[in-house]
Amino acid sequence: MSSPTPGIVYLVGGGPGDPGLLTLRGLACLRRADVVVFDRLIGRELLAHAPAQAELIDVGKESDRHPVPQDRINGLLVDRAVAGKVVVRLKGGDPFVFGRGGEEAEALVAAGIPFEIVPGVTSAIAAPAYAGIPVTHRTVACSAAIITGHRSESGQAEECSWLSAAGADTLVLLMGVANLPRIVAQLVAAGRPAETPVAVIQRGTFADQRVVVGTLADIADRVVTEGIRSPATIVVGEVVRLRERLRWFDRPDRRPLAGLRVLNTRPRHEAAELTARLAALGAEVVELPCMEMAPPDFGPLDAVLQRLAAFDWLVFTSVNTVTFTLDRLFALGYDARALGGVRLAAVGPATAQALHSYGLRADFTPSRFTAADLATEMGDVAGARVLLPRSNLIPPAPLPSQGRGEMLPLLSLRRGEKGDGGMREVRPDLADALNARGAIVETVIAYTVRPATAEPGALAALLGGQIQVVTFASPSALDGLATLLGDRTLADVLTPLCVACIGPTTADAARDLGVRVDLTPEEHTVAGMVDELVRWRQGK
Ligand code: SAH
């Protein structure tokens, strides 16, 4: 048997953190990787570019928290390539800037393995750039040295070499935070004025980048006071002063929600978008899921799914109705053919997208996402048999102006009525509208909504006065929070805080419960609510 065609190893620089700083060449290599061997500092988003079946090997740390030794990494690269694999060795920043990429390339040469180097954006230049500090600048600095601040076992030799570079106008030190007091002392002893400006950039280019500026005299203390930790890049030299004018990425006006702690009350599996949008604007987000979805009593749902062929239309009013209904249908042993004779309606784009993820296309989506529009635009439904899956308390009552942030689930309530479990009863708008047009509507409970179990840390943060803004994306979140609060009333707990509601239905529900509502966006989406919060903050 002939041996497999030899593979290849790409030593790829993954950039400093911001996933947009991967090169096109690096992306192309990742996309065709059989194996990705990656380091601790690699942004996880980059790994998502590798094919789903690629083998991902983390050599950043082993179970005992020590990194995998270099010779084992070299051996791994050689073994996989000998087996014919396309191997991407993905490294933080640039592979040849303190990345031990040179050693890995030497091992590949020794083993006769083909390889290519894909340079990356090094943190030595990118972290200062994201802090608004050019490492060279006309009339200010005409040279820059990249230096390791790590004291290697080679001791003496290492120190000599770094001080010889200390004559450059700008010094960029990597791996130096732990040794900062020694580094500044040696620089001052070597003749750098104590007032030379210094910046330390923690997690440069990441959303949570932090920058501390001082001088050789005080930077070591400042770094301790501010709690700056590795990975961080140290910049020494007059160029640091340019940050005052050139600061951009971490400018306060780009992070209008910095310093705010915001409670996200969405159900766990729907919390991500709101959290991401808030965090991108600098807010600290505390997730306290207030309700959760659970399967219903399957009896009625199963019975209706067994006679799906009797319906003309299956109308989905939320992503949850799609997932719970179809998951159950398939769990019963049916496949997509069971839907063959039934037309599918989706209330909005997110619901249609959910259908699409099951390989199904909606036959109908209304032009505007309201119950009335859905009912009228479906055409002649007189005599049509319509199945309307819903939750135990949530009606098919789509809200106006749902864009991409289509609210899930779609809520409405009948004032003053309490349903089971202290949650609200529903107003069956859509069923009414369809009935009025002569359709024969049957509803079935596809899932239940119930108050979530408390997240002790998040609840303590709310009760301990550590939260400034509470967001609600549905009336059931209010009901769920009321349940979590036990003896304390919502009004009591929320009065000192800013209360943001995604739309008028949720805001009405809040007022019904005695809660003052501070913000309701024009556009009833997660994005709209976040924009409104920014306007509120700026107006303060
Ligand atoms: N090859 C990498 C450097 C590896 S050495 C590159 O070219 O960027 C690891 C050091 O790089 C860290 O100790 C830190 O000093 C620096 N570093 C890596 N990522 C960083 C980041 N996002 N922000 C600031 N410094 C970073």
XYZ file of C-alpha atoms and ligand atoms in Angstrom:
566
model
C 0.000 0.000 0.000
C 1.376 3.415 -0.869
C 1.635 5.996 1.892
C -0.887 8.863 1.764
C -0.033 12.050 -0.104
C 1.841 14.166 2.407
C -0.248 16.904 3.967
C 0.793 20.436 4.574
C 1.060 22.689 7.596
C 0.014 26.328 7.448
C 1.448 28.428 10.267
C -1.307 31.026 10.424
C -1.378 34.267 12.376
C -4.876 34.648 13.805
C -4.478 38.311 14.750
C -4.716 39.896 18.184
C -8.362 39.237 19.089
C -10.834 41.171 16.966
C -12.008 38.375 14.643
C -12.072 40.851 11.748
C -8.289 41.054 11.856
C -7.706 37.592 10.405
C -6.184 37.858 6.902
C -8.005 36.565 3.810
C -5.217 34.048 3.309
C -5.607 32.851 6.893
C -9.361 32.487 6.347
C -8.830 30.439 3.181
C -6.473 28.079 5.039
C -8.890 27.658 7.942
C -11.726 26.852 5.560
C -9.872 23.897 4.128
C -8.311 22.620 7.351
C -8.615 18.980 8.389
C -6.935 19.789 11.683
C -6.635 23.076 13.589
C -4.047 23.278 16.352
C -4.702 26.462 18.288
C -3.415 28.537 21.196
C -4.983 29.992 24.293
C -5.315 33.549 22.990
C -7.187 32.602 19.820
C -10.644 34.128 19.515
C -13.171 31.284 19.421
C -14.968 32.998 16.531
C -12.021 32.119 14.303
C -12.456 28.406 14.919
C -15.966 28.682 13.514
C -14.381 29.195 10.064
C -13.001 25.653 10.102
C -15.179 22.938 8.550
C -17.570 21.349 11.044
C -15.789 18.004 10.813
C -12.276 19.442 11.335
C -10.352 18.174 14.331
C -9.773 21.057 16.773
C -6.824 20.644 19.126
C -6.312 23.121 21.970
C -2.641 23.256 22.904
C -3.139 26.336 25.072
C -3.475 24.300 28.179
C -3.712 20.737 29.294
C -5.903 19.448 32.079
C -3.248 20.412 34.644
C -3.400 23.936 33.191
C 0.096 23.878 31.754
C 0.549 24.505 28.066
C 1.371 21.531 25.892
C 5.204 21.425 25.647
C 6.627 22.770 22.390
C 8.158 19.471 21.273
C 4.767 17.759 21.637
C 3.165 20.466 19.504
C 5.878 20.030 16.879
C 5.312 16.268 16.959
C 1.566 16.736 16.555
C 1.998 18.931 13.479
C 4.397 16.461 11.899
C 2.205 13.412 12.670
C -0.977 14.893 11.245
C 0.790 16.140 8.118
C 2.464 12.749 7.582
C -1.051 11.250 7.729
C -1.943 13.444 4.762
C -3.903 16.118 6.612
C -4.186 19.812 5.894
C -3.064 21.223 9.217
C -3.586 24.820 10.336
C -1.401 25.850 13.219
C -3.377 28.879 14.362
C -1.438 31.283 16.541
C -2.287 34.564 18.235
C -1.091 37.711 16.457
C 1.737 36.944 14.050
C 3.326 33.480 14.130
C 6.869 34.860 13.944
C 6.531 37.526 16.638
C 7.219 35.746 19.921
C 4.980 32.987 18.690
C 7.549 30.192 18.493
C 6.496 29.870 14.875
C 10.172 29.753 13.895
C 10.734 26.674 16.049
C 7.720 24.941 14.560
C 8.909 25.738 11.030
C 12.333 24.298 11.905
C 10.699 21.066 13.083
C 8.725 20.854 9.830
C 11.867 21.405 7.761
C 13.643 18.685 9.736
C 10.769 16.265 9.077
C 10.516 17.209 5.402
C 6.933 18.431 5.733
C 5.707 21.097 3.290
C 4.614 24.267 5.054
C 3.598 27.865 4.453
C 3.689 30.885 6.720
C 0.636 33.140 6.808
C 1.623 36.328 8.654
C -0.897 37.797 11.048
C -1.655 41.182 12.545
C 0.573 41.304 15.590
C -0.707 42.582 18.911
C 2.545 44.547 19.172
C 1.192 46.959 16.574
C -2.564 46.322 16.640
C -3.105 46.743 20.402
C -1.431 50.189 20.364
C -3.366 51.045 17.176
C -6.694 50.195 18.858
C -5.577 52.380 21.753
C -4.968 55.269 19.330
C -1.165 54.983 19.530
C 0.862 54.760 16.292
C 4.133 52.988 17.086
C 5.995 55.384 14.774
C 4.994 58.950 14.006
C 6.751 61.601 11.975
C 8.838 63.905 14.173
C 7.962 61.892 17.281
C 9.343 58.371 16.775
C 11.316 57.022 13.843
C 12.024 53.598 15.297
C 10.165 51.015 17.307
C 11.437 47.867 18.971
C 9.351 44.835 19.872
C 10.726 43.339 23.029
C 9.803 40.451 25.279
C 9.239 41.436 28.867
C 9.292 37.829 29.905
C 12.326 36.711 31.829
C 13.331 33.515 30.116
C 15.489 30.792 31.609
C 18.377 32.158 29.594
C 18.468 34.986 32.178
C 21.465 37.186 31.556
C 21.538 36.874 27.785
C 17.885 37.787 27.517
C 18.253 40.906 29.635
C 21.282 42.151 27.709
C 19.498 41.831 24.428
C 16.437 43.681 25.549
C 18.348 46.624 26.959
C 20.285 46.961 23.751
C 16.971 47.510 21.979
C 15.903 50.056 24.574
C 17.466 52.828 22.523
C 14.601 52.743 19.990
C 12.214 55.695 20.175
C 9.208 53.482 20.888
C 9.438 50.291 22.907
C 6.674 47.732 22.644
C 6.929 45.069 25.319
C 4.933 41.840 25.138
C 4.534 39.422 28.035
C 5.724 42.117 30.408
C 2.931 42.867 32.892
C 4.282 40.650 35.664
C 7.770 42.150 35.296
C 6.672 45.750 34.873
C 8.387 47.126 38.030
C 11.703 45.595 36.967
C 11.303 46.771 33.395
C 10.644 50.404 34.302
C 13.486 50.432 36.831
C 15.928 49.159 34.222
C 14.756 51.676 31.647
C 15.186 54.568 34.059
C 18.608 53.226 35.071
C 19.497 53.070 31.380
C 18.717 56.772 31.016
C 15.067 57.040 29.943
C 13.501 60.022 31.757
C 11.091 58.989 34.499
C 8.397 61.155 32.914
C 8.436 59.152 29.643
C 4.813 58.262 28.881
C 3.769 54.603 29.045
C 0.543 52.872 28.047
C -0.534 49.378 29.022
C -3.230 47.855 26.819
C -5.084 44.841 28.167
C -6.919 42.583 25.686
C -6.275 45.056 22.888
C -8.791 44.917 19.987
C -11.305 42.909 22.069
C -14.596 44.584 23.025
C -13.440 44.778 26.642
C -10.072 46.372 25.832
C -8.696 48.421 28.728
C -5.932 50.997 28.583
C -3.973 52.560 31.421
C -1.659 55.499 30.733
C 1.078 56.819 33.022
C 4.806 57.440 33.074
C 7.809 55.274 33.795
C 7.597 56.675 37.321
C 4.035 55.644 38.108
C 2.821 53.071 35.567
C 3.701 50.045 37.694
C 1.509 51.324 40.532
C -1.312 52.296 38.189
C -1.386 48.862 36.614
C -1.746 47.296 40.060
C -4.459 49.764 41.121
C -6.415 49.203 37.917
C -6.023 45.432 38.118
C -4.538 45.133 34.624
C -3.671 41.556 33.720
C -2.136 39.548 30.904
C -2.501 39.530 27.924
C -1.377 43.120 27.753
C 0.982 45.132 25.592
C 3.197 47.844 27.065
C 4.144 50.868 24.956
C 6.908 53.202 26.136
C 7.677 56.484 24.380
C 6.411 59.891 23.311
C 3.949 58.335 20.815
C 1.753 57.398 23.793
C 0.737 61.086 24.044
C -0.986 60.805 20.659
C -3.702 58.705 22.282
C -5.193 61.881 23.693
C -6.100 62.964 20.160
C -6.288 59.664 18.288
C -8.199 57.535 20.764
C -11.070 55.887 18.865
C -11.918 52.282 19.679
C -12.454 52.692 23.400
C -13.705 56.277 23.302
C -16.472 56.821 25.846
C -18.849 58.090 23.145
C -18.461 54.811 21.276
C -19.382 52.946 24.421
C -22.418 54.906 25.525
C -23.598 52.233 27.960
C -20.265 51.841 29.765
C -20.731 51.742 33.511
C -24.357 50.546 33.335
C -25.348 47.177 34.688
C -28.386 45.915 32.785
C -30.658 42.998 33.646
C -31.669 40.801 30.706
C -34.853 38.923 31.647
C -35.289 36.967 28.399
C -35.526 33.172 28.488
C -32.091 31.566 28.461
C -32.152 30.387 24.849
C -33.352 33.760 23.580
C -31.067 35.974 25.671
C -28.019 36.088 23.414
C -28.958 38.874 21.001
C -29.875 41.380 23.674
C -26.805 40.543 25.733
C -24.486 40.895 22.733
C -25.957 44.223 21.652
C -25.725 45.692 25.152
C -22.194 44.422 25.735
C -20.994 45.822 22.404
C -22.008 49.266 23.654
C -20.112 48.835 26.895
C -22.861 47.723 29.275
C -22.296 44.961 31.742
C -25.134 42.474 31.327
C -26.603 40.264 34.023
C -28.863 37.518 32.683
C -31.832 36.564 34.840
C -34.114 34.361 32.742
C -37.570 34.977 34.176
C -39.529 32.345 32.355
C -38.767 29.160 30.539
C -40.440 27.125 27.847
C -41.284 23.496 28.440
C -43.094 20.782 26.490
C -46.858 20.648 27.077
C -49.071 17.744 28.040
C -48.489 15.796 24.834
C -51.943 14.200 24.655
C -53.818 16.929 22.754
C -50.777 17.906 20.650
C -50.117 14.306 19.585
C -53.775 13.783 18.746
C -53.827 16.815 16.479
C -50.482 15.955 14.843
C -51.857 12.521 13.982
C -54.571 14.108 11.906
C -52.549 16.889 10.279
C -53.825 15.885 6.872
C -57.248 17.159 7.920
C -55.997 20.771 7.954
C -55.636 23.237 5.100
C -53.353 25.622 6.960
C -50.834 25.378 9.763
C -50.205 28.896 11.070
C -47.049 29.558 13.105
C -46.945 32.708 15.204
C -43.477 32.388 16.743
C -40.208 30.520 16.554
C -41.214 28.590 19.652
C -44.427 27.292 18.092
C -42.369 26.074 15.130
C -39.715 24.300 17.163
C -42.018 22.695 19.717
C -44.581 21.566 17.117
C -42.101 20.188 14.614
C -39.801 18.609 17.195
C -42.813 16.718 18.518
C -43.995 15.762 15.040
C -40.596 14.267 14.216
C -40.296 12.654 17.669
C -43.531 10.809 16.883
C -41.778 9.228 13.926
C -43.219 11.400 11.165
C -41.092 13.283 8.670
C -41.652 16.319 6.437
C -44.112 14.347 4.263
C -46.648 14.609 7.072
C -46.868 18.304 6.135
C -47.213 17.603 2.443
C -50.869 18.520 2.079
C -50.905 21.411 4.556
C -50.031 24.984 3.692
C -47.675 26.751 6.085
C -48.016 30.354 7.248
C -45.365 32.199 9.266
C -46.161 35.439 11.030
C -42.818 37.077 10.292
C -39.286 36.593 9.041
C -37.877 34.965 12.182
C -40.666 32.405 12.195
C -40.171 31.760 8.471
C -36.453 31.342 9.129
C -37.230 28.797 11.851
C -39.292 26.810 9.339
C -36.454 27.086 6.863
C -34.072 25.510 9.372
C -36.302 22.409 9.227
C -36.071 22.411 5.437
C -39.574 23.901 5.070
C -40.652 26.970 3.180
C -43.506 29.148 4.421
C -46.268 29.345 1.805
C -47.298 32.656 3.230
C -45.833 35.520 5.290
C -47.875 38.714 5.700
C -46.497 42.042 4.504
C -46.945 43.523 7.962
C -46.801 41.326 10.975
C -50.101 41.864 12.684
C -52.891 39.416 13.312
C -55.260 41.462 11.176
C -52.851 41.556 8.240
C -52.126 37.892 8.538
C -55.826 37.052 8.555
C -56.766 39.306 5.619
C -53.744 38.591 3.434
C -54.121 34.835 3.675
C -56.834 35.215 1.082
C -60.124 33.420 1.099
C -60.134 31.259 4.182
C -63.880 30.663 4.318
C -64.381 27.058 5.242
C -60.630 26.435 5.534
C -59.492 24.330 8.447
C -56.682 26.158 10.256
C -54.442 24.743 12.977
C -52.939 27.328 15.304
C -50.309 25.981 17.724
C -49.799 28.247 20.752
C -48.447 28.282 24.295
C -50.504 27.696 27.405
C -50.790 31.426 27.913
C -49.526 33.083 24.825
C -51.947 33.986 22.112
C -51.182 34.216 18.470
C -51.273 38.008 18.695
C -48.440 39.372 16.627
C -47.265 42.870 17.439
C -47.007 45.662 14.926
C -43.737 46.539 13.229
C -41.862 43.380 13.859
C -38.705 43.493 11.863
C -35.799 41.151 12.087
C -36.115 41.260 15.845
C -39.518 39.648 15.688
C -40.543 39.154 19.235
C -40.725 35.687 20.570
C -43.075 34.629 21.834
C -45.807 36.947 20.692
C -47.713 38.187 23.619
C -50.915 39.820 24.490
C -53.046 39.755 27.571
C -56.532 40.179 28.762
C -56.499 42.862 31.404
C -57.163 41.789 34.921
C -57.427 38.126 34.179
C -55.127 35.676 35.780
C -54.420 32.371 34.209
C -52.961 29.312 35.846
C -49.819 29.665 37.906
C -50.354 33.378 38.366
C -49.512 33.995 34.724
C -51.753 35.868 32.360
C -54.523 34.600 30.165
C -54.545 35.263 26.520
C -56.504 37.277 24.016
C -56.917 35.094 20.980
C -56.710 37.873 18.359
C -55.640 35.799 15.440
C -58.070 32.965 16.058
C -60.855 35.574 16.306
C -59.773 37.309 13.118
C -59.610 34.053 11.189
C -62.918 32.861 12.596
C -64.503 36.135 11.569
C -63.406 35.418 8.003
C -65.101 32.051 8.023
C -62.127 29.819 8.824
C -62.564 26.852 11.130
C -59.804 27.443 13.635
C -58.458 24.901 16.052
C -55.785 25.857 18.575
C -53.483 23.456 20.348
C -50.946 23.978 23.099
C -47.513 23.230 21.645
C -45.482 24.376 24.646
C -45.880 25.876 28.053
C -44.353 28.981 29.551
C -43.623 29.025 33.239
C -41.626 31.127 35.659
C -37.959 30.136 35.599
C -36.052 28.856 38.584
C -34.118 31.695 40.136
C -30.537 32.384 39.152
C -29.287 33.190 42.681
C -26.373 35.433 41.689
C -28.426 37.508 39.265
C -31.341 37.834 41.677
C -28.959 38.931 44.434
C -27.522 41.576 42.101
C -31.027 42.929 41.472
C -32.056 42.923 45.127
C -28.665 44.236 46.235
C -29.002 47.447 44.215
C -26.324 46.546 41.685
C -28.569 46.856 38.642
C -29.443 50.189 37.009
C -31.644 49.083 34.106
C -34.115 46.218 33.780
C -35.286 45.126 30.319
C -38.488 43.272 29.508
C -39.252 41.742 26.121
C -42.628 40.227 27.013
C -45.382 40.432 29.621
C -44.553 36.913 30.734
C -41.074 38.098 31.746
C -42.774 40.518 34.161
C -44.956 37.752 35.536
C -41.952 35.490 35.832
C -39.954 38.113 37.705
C -42.896 38.765 40.028
C -42.871 35.058 40.869
C -39.093 35.043 41.416
C -39.370 38.007 43.775
C -41.692 36.129 46.125
C -42.857 38.512 48.851
C -41.343 41.643 47.339
C -43.504 43.373 44.768
C -42.267 44.271 41.319
C -43.155 47.892 41.927
C -41.007 47.989 45.067
C -37.971 46.472 43.479
C -38.180 48.281 40.139
C -39.137 51.808 41.224
C -35.558 53.015 41.811
C -34.417 51.563 38.474
C -34.853 52.391 34.802
C -37.429 50.031 33.291
C -37.238 49.382 29.536
C -40.004 47.503 27.695
C -39.735 46.267 24.120
C -43.182 47.429 23.047
C -46.559 48.761 24.168
C -48.037 45.366 25.074
C -45.225 44.683 27.492
C -45.332 48.261 28.796
C -49.087 47.986 29.455
C -48.524 44.775 31.338
C -45.880 46.511 33.449
C -48.203 49.415 34.276
C -50.940 46.960 35.195
C -48.554 45.583 37.762
C -47.860 49.058 39.156
C -44.464 49.372 37.492
C -43.399 52.742 36.055
C -42.088 52.311 32.525
C -39.250 54.633 31.503
C -38.520 53.470 27.970
C -40.526 51.955 25.122
C -38.963 52.120 21.652
C -40.818 53.073 18.471
C -39.450 49.947 16.815
C -40.504 46.986 18.924
C -37.384 44.920 18.510
C -34.367 44.099 20.628
C -32.294 46.513 18.522
C -34.938 49.216 18.963
C -34.929 48.767 22.716
C -31.135 49.020 22.873
C -31.153 52.198 20.724
C -33.736 53.716 23.024
C -31.566 52.898 26.030
C -28.623 54.684 24.405
C -30.786 57.802 23.817
C -31.934 57.673 27.431
C -28.330 57.426 28.691
C -27.186 60.276 26.478
C -30.024 62.465 27.658
C -29.011 62.045 31.280
N 2.477 36.231 18.348
C 1.762 37.144 19.205
C 2.460 37.393 20.499
C 2.568 36.174 21.377
S 3.309 36.489 22.925
C 1.517 38.452 18.439
O 2.103 38.675 17.391
O 0.695 39.235 18.892
C 1.879 36.802 23.935
C 1.844 38.246 24.333
O 1.297 39.017 23.290
C 0.977 38.534 25.521
O 1.634 38.272 26.734
C 0.714 40.012 25.339
O 1.821 40.776 25.760
C 0.615 40.109 23.842
N -0.776 40.046 23.410
C -1.388 39.053 22.748
N -2.673 39.370 22.483
C -2.864 40.612 22.994
C -3.965 41.506 23.023
N -5.155 41.179 22.485
N -3.807 42.692 23.627
C -2.639 43.040 24.172
N -1.565 42.238 24.167
C -1.670 41.041 23.582
